[in-house]
XYZ file of C-alpha atoms in Angstrom:
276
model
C 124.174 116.772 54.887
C 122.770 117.547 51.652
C 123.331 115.606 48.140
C 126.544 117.086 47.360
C 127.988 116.754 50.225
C 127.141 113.091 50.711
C 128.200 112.570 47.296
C 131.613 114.052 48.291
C 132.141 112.103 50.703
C 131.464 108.809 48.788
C 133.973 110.081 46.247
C 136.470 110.415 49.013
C 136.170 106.945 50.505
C 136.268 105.512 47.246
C 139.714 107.183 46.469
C 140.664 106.194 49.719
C 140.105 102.746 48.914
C 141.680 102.672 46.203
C 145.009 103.698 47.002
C 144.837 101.043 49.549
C 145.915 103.090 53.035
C 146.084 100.886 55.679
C 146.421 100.201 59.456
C 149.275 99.852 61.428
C 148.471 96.639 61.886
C 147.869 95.823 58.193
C 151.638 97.288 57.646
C 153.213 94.860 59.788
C 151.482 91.861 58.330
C 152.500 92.853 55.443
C 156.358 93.400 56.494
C 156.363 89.907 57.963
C 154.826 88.736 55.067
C 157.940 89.481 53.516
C 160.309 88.055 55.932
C 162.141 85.392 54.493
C 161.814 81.892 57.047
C 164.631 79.970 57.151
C 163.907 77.790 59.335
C 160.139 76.724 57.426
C 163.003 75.990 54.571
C 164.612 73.115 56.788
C 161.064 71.742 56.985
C 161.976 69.085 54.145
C 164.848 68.141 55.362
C 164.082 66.730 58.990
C 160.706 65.488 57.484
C 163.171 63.425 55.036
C 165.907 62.428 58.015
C 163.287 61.303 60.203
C 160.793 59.666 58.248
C 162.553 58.108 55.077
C 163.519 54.249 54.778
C 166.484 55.705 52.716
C 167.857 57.954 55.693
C 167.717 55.022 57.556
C 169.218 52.265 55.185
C 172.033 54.981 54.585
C 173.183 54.473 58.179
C 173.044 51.044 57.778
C 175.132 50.447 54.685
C 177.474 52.705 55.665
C 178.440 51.058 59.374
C 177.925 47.652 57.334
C 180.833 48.824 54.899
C 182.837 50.288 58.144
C 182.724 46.761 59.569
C 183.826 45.201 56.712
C 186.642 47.584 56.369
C 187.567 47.134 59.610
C 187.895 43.430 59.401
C 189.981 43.978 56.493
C 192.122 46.510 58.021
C 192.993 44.449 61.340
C 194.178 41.500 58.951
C 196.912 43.652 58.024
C 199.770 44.644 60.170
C 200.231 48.115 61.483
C 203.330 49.648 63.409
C 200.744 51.118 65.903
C 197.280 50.122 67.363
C 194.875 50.400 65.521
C 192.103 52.815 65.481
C 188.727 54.693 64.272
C 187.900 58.367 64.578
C 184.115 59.486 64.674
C 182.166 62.896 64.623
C 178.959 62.161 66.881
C 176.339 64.548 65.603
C 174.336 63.250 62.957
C 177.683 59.959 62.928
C 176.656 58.181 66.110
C 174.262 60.864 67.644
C 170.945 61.822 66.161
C 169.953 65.370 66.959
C 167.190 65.560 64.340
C 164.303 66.599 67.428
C 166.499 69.382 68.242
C 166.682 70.504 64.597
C 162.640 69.900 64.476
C 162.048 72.531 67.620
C 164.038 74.848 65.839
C 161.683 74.559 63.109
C 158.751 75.025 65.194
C 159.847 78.058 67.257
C 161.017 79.682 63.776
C 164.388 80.407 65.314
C 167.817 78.844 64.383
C 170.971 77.429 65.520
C 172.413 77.834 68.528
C 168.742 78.671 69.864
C 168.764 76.018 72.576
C 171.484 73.884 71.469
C 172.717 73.523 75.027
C 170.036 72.932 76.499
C 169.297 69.611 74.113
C 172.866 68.786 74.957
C 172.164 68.972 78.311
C 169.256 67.174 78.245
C 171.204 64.346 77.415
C 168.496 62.817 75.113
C 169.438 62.528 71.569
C 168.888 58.840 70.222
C 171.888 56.641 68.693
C 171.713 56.695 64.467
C 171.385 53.126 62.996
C 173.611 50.382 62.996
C 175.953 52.588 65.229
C 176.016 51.291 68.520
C 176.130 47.460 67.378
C 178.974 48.904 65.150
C 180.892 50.731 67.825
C 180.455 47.185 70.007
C 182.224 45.274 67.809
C 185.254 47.239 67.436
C 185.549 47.619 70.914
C 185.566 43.782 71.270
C 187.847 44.212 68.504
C 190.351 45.768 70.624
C 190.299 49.035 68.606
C 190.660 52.544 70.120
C 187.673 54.298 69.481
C 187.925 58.257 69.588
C 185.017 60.625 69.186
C 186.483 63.918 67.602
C 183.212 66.283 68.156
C 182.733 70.247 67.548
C 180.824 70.172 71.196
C 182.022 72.260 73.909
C 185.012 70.645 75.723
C 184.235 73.671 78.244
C 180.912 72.872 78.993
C 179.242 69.884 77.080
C 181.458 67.219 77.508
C 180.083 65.677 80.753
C 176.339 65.551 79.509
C 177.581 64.362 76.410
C 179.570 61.277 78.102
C 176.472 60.772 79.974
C 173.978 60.365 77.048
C 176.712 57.868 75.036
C 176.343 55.874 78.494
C 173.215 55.777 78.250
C 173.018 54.613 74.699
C 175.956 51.661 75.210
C 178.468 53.373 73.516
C 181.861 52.150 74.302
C 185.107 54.006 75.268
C 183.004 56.977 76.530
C 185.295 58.552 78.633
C 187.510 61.920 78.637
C 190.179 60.012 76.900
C 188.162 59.242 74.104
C 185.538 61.836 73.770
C 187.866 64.855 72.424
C 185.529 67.843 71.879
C 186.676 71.506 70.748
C 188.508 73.706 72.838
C 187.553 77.269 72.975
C 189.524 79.210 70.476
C 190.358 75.904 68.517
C 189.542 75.932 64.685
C 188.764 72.476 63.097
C 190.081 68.624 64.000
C 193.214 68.953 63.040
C 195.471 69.069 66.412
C 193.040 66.657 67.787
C 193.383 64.234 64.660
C 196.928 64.548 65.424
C 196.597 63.878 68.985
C 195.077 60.365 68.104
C 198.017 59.740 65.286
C 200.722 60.105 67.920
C 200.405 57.010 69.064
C 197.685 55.312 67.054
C 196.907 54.164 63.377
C 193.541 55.957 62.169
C 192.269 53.375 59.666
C 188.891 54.380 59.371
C 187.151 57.650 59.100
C 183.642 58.316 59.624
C 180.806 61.591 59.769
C 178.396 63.952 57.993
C 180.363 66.415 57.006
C 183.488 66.820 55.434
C 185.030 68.630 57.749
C 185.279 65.426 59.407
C 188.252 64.255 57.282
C 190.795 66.148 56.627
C 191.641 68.840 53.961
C 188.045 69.969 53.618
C 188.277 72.971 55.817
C 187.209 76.652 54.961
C 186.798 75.504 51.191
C 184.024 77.152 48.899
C 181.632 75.252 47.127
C 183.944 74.204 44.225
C 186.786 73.775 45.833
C 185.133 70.729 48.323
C 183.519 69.111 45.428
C 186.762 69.065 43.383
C 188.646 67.612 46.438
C 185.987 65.381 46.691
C 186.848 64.076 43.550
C 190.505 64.098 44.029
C 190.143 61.688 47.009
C 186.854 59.470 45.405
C 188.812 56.489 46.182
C 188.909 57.088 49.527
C 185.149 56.897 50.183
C 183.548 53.901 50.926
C 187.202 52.400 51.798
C 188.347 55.031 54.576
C 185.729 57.636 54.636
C 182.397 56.361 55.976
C 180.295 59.447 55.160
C 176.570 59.685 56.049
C 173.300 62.128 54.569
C 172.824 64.977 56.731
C 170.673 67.407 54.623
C 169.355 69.588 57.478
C 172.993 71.375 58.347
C 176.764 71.343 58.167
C 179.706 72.932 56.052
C 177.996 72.223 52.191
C 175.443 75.506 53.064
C 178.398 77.340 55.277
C 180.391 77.276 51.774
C 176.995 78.468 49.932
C 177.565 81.741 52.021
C 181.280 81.849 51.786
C 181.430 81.041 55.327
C 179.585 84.539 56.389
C 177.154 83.293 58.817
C 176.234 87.038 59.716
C 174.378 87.906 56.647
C 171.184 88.753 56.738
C 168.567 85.487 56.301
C 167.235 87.490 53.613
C 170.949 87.270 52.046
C 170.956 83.884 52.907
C 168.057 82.594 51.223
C 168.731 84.600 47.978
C 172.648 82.373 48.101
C 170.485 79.361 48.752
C 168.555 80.403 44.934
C 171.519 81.801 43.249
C 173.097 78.347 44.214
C 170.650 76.436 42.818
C 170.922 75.121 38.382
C 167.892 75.967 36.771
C 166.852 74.158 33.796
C 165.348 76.651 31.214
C 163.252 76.543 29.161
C 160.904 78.367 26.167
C 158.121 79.829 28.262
């Protein structure tokens, strides 16, 4: 090859270089690169619910306030027994290592969701079971109004309360979704039929009533029309890592894209500006 040519050539794998061509390979390291990971995003929020004093002491005040509402409810005198309604997930039952391996194996809900319930291993959240105890020596009815399966979850789920001392675990008072059901509603009204609700307690709002299918405004405004209900009737407790609050944040389309998703998450979010 003489001089010319071998300068050519250097000229030509410069220029190639430069305009960066790449390998397959390089291409789809670079494509992934720009995947947006959801689930690395819920990283915070499991470290936070299963590490921080506060997540715990949350749990704590609120079943402490429960009691004392409860004692202050049975003093009064009510045309029908008395009674407390309860989600379980993230309420009595703490499902936080399930949310953790989702993290892990970058995938998302329902990725293996059966097969935690299944396993029959999630943990009881604090202050519940002592809580639960004592208004079952109370003589209240205790019902568990859950979004489970009634199809297929409800025997392992009965088996894990069981196992954790829960009272009143049974098929009378473990009411999980039907298939085709929407909400708590019918099974709220199932309990009220021959029982007074007096206390109220979950996660999510949906757990109450008139919280459904609401957008982001419209559940913090009821919120406030309500406030006086919570901390009297409403036990609510901090569940960061899911629920309705980021179901709203996509208007309830849990199809889109997690590209889509992530860029509601930001557009969600108020920004303080300021002169750059």
């Amino acid at each position: 090859m003489n001089r010319m040519m071998k300068a050519s050539a250097v000229v030509a794998l410069s220029i190639f270089s430069l305009v960066g061509c790449q390998t397959p390979t390089q291409d789809v390291k670079q494509e992934k690169a720009k995947e947006v990971a959801l689930s690395e995003q819920q990283v915070m929020a499991d470290v936070w619910f299963q590490t921080a004093g506060e997540s715990k002491a949350l749990y704590y005040q609120g079943y402490n306030i429960g009691k004392m509402k409860l004692d202050e409810a049975l003093k009064k005198k009510t045309q029908k027994k008395p009674a407390i309604v309860l989600d379980l997930d993230e309420t009595v039952l703490d499902n936080s290592p399930y949310q953790a391996m989702t993290v892990k194996e970058g995938k998302g809900y329902p990725y293996k969701w059966d097969d935690w319930i299944q396993a029959a291993k999630a943990e009881a959240l604090p202050g519940a079971v002592p809580f639960l105890q004592y208004a079952n020596e109370k003589g209240v009815s205790i019902y568990y109004i859950s979004n489970r399966k009634q199809k297929n979850q409800l025997e392992a789920t009965i088996k894990n309360m069981k196992n954790l001392g829960i009272p009143q675990a049974d098929t009378d008072h473990v009411l999980l979704q039907s298939e085709n059901e929407k909400g708590k509603d019918e099974r709220r009204k199932k309990v009220t039929a021959d029982r007074e609700i007096v206390l109220f307690f979950g996660d999510n709002l949906s757990d109450f009533q008139a919280f459904d299918q609401k957008n982001v405004k419209d559940r913090n405004q009821a919120v406030d029309k309500v406030r006086s209900s919570f901390g009297d009737k409403f036990i609510v407790f901090p569940n960061p890592m899911y629920g309705d609050w980021e179901s709203a944040v996509y208007q309830y389309d849990l199809k889109k894209s997690d590209a889509d998703k992530d860029k509601a998450r930001k557009d969600a979010l108020r920004i303080f500006e300021y002169n750059k």
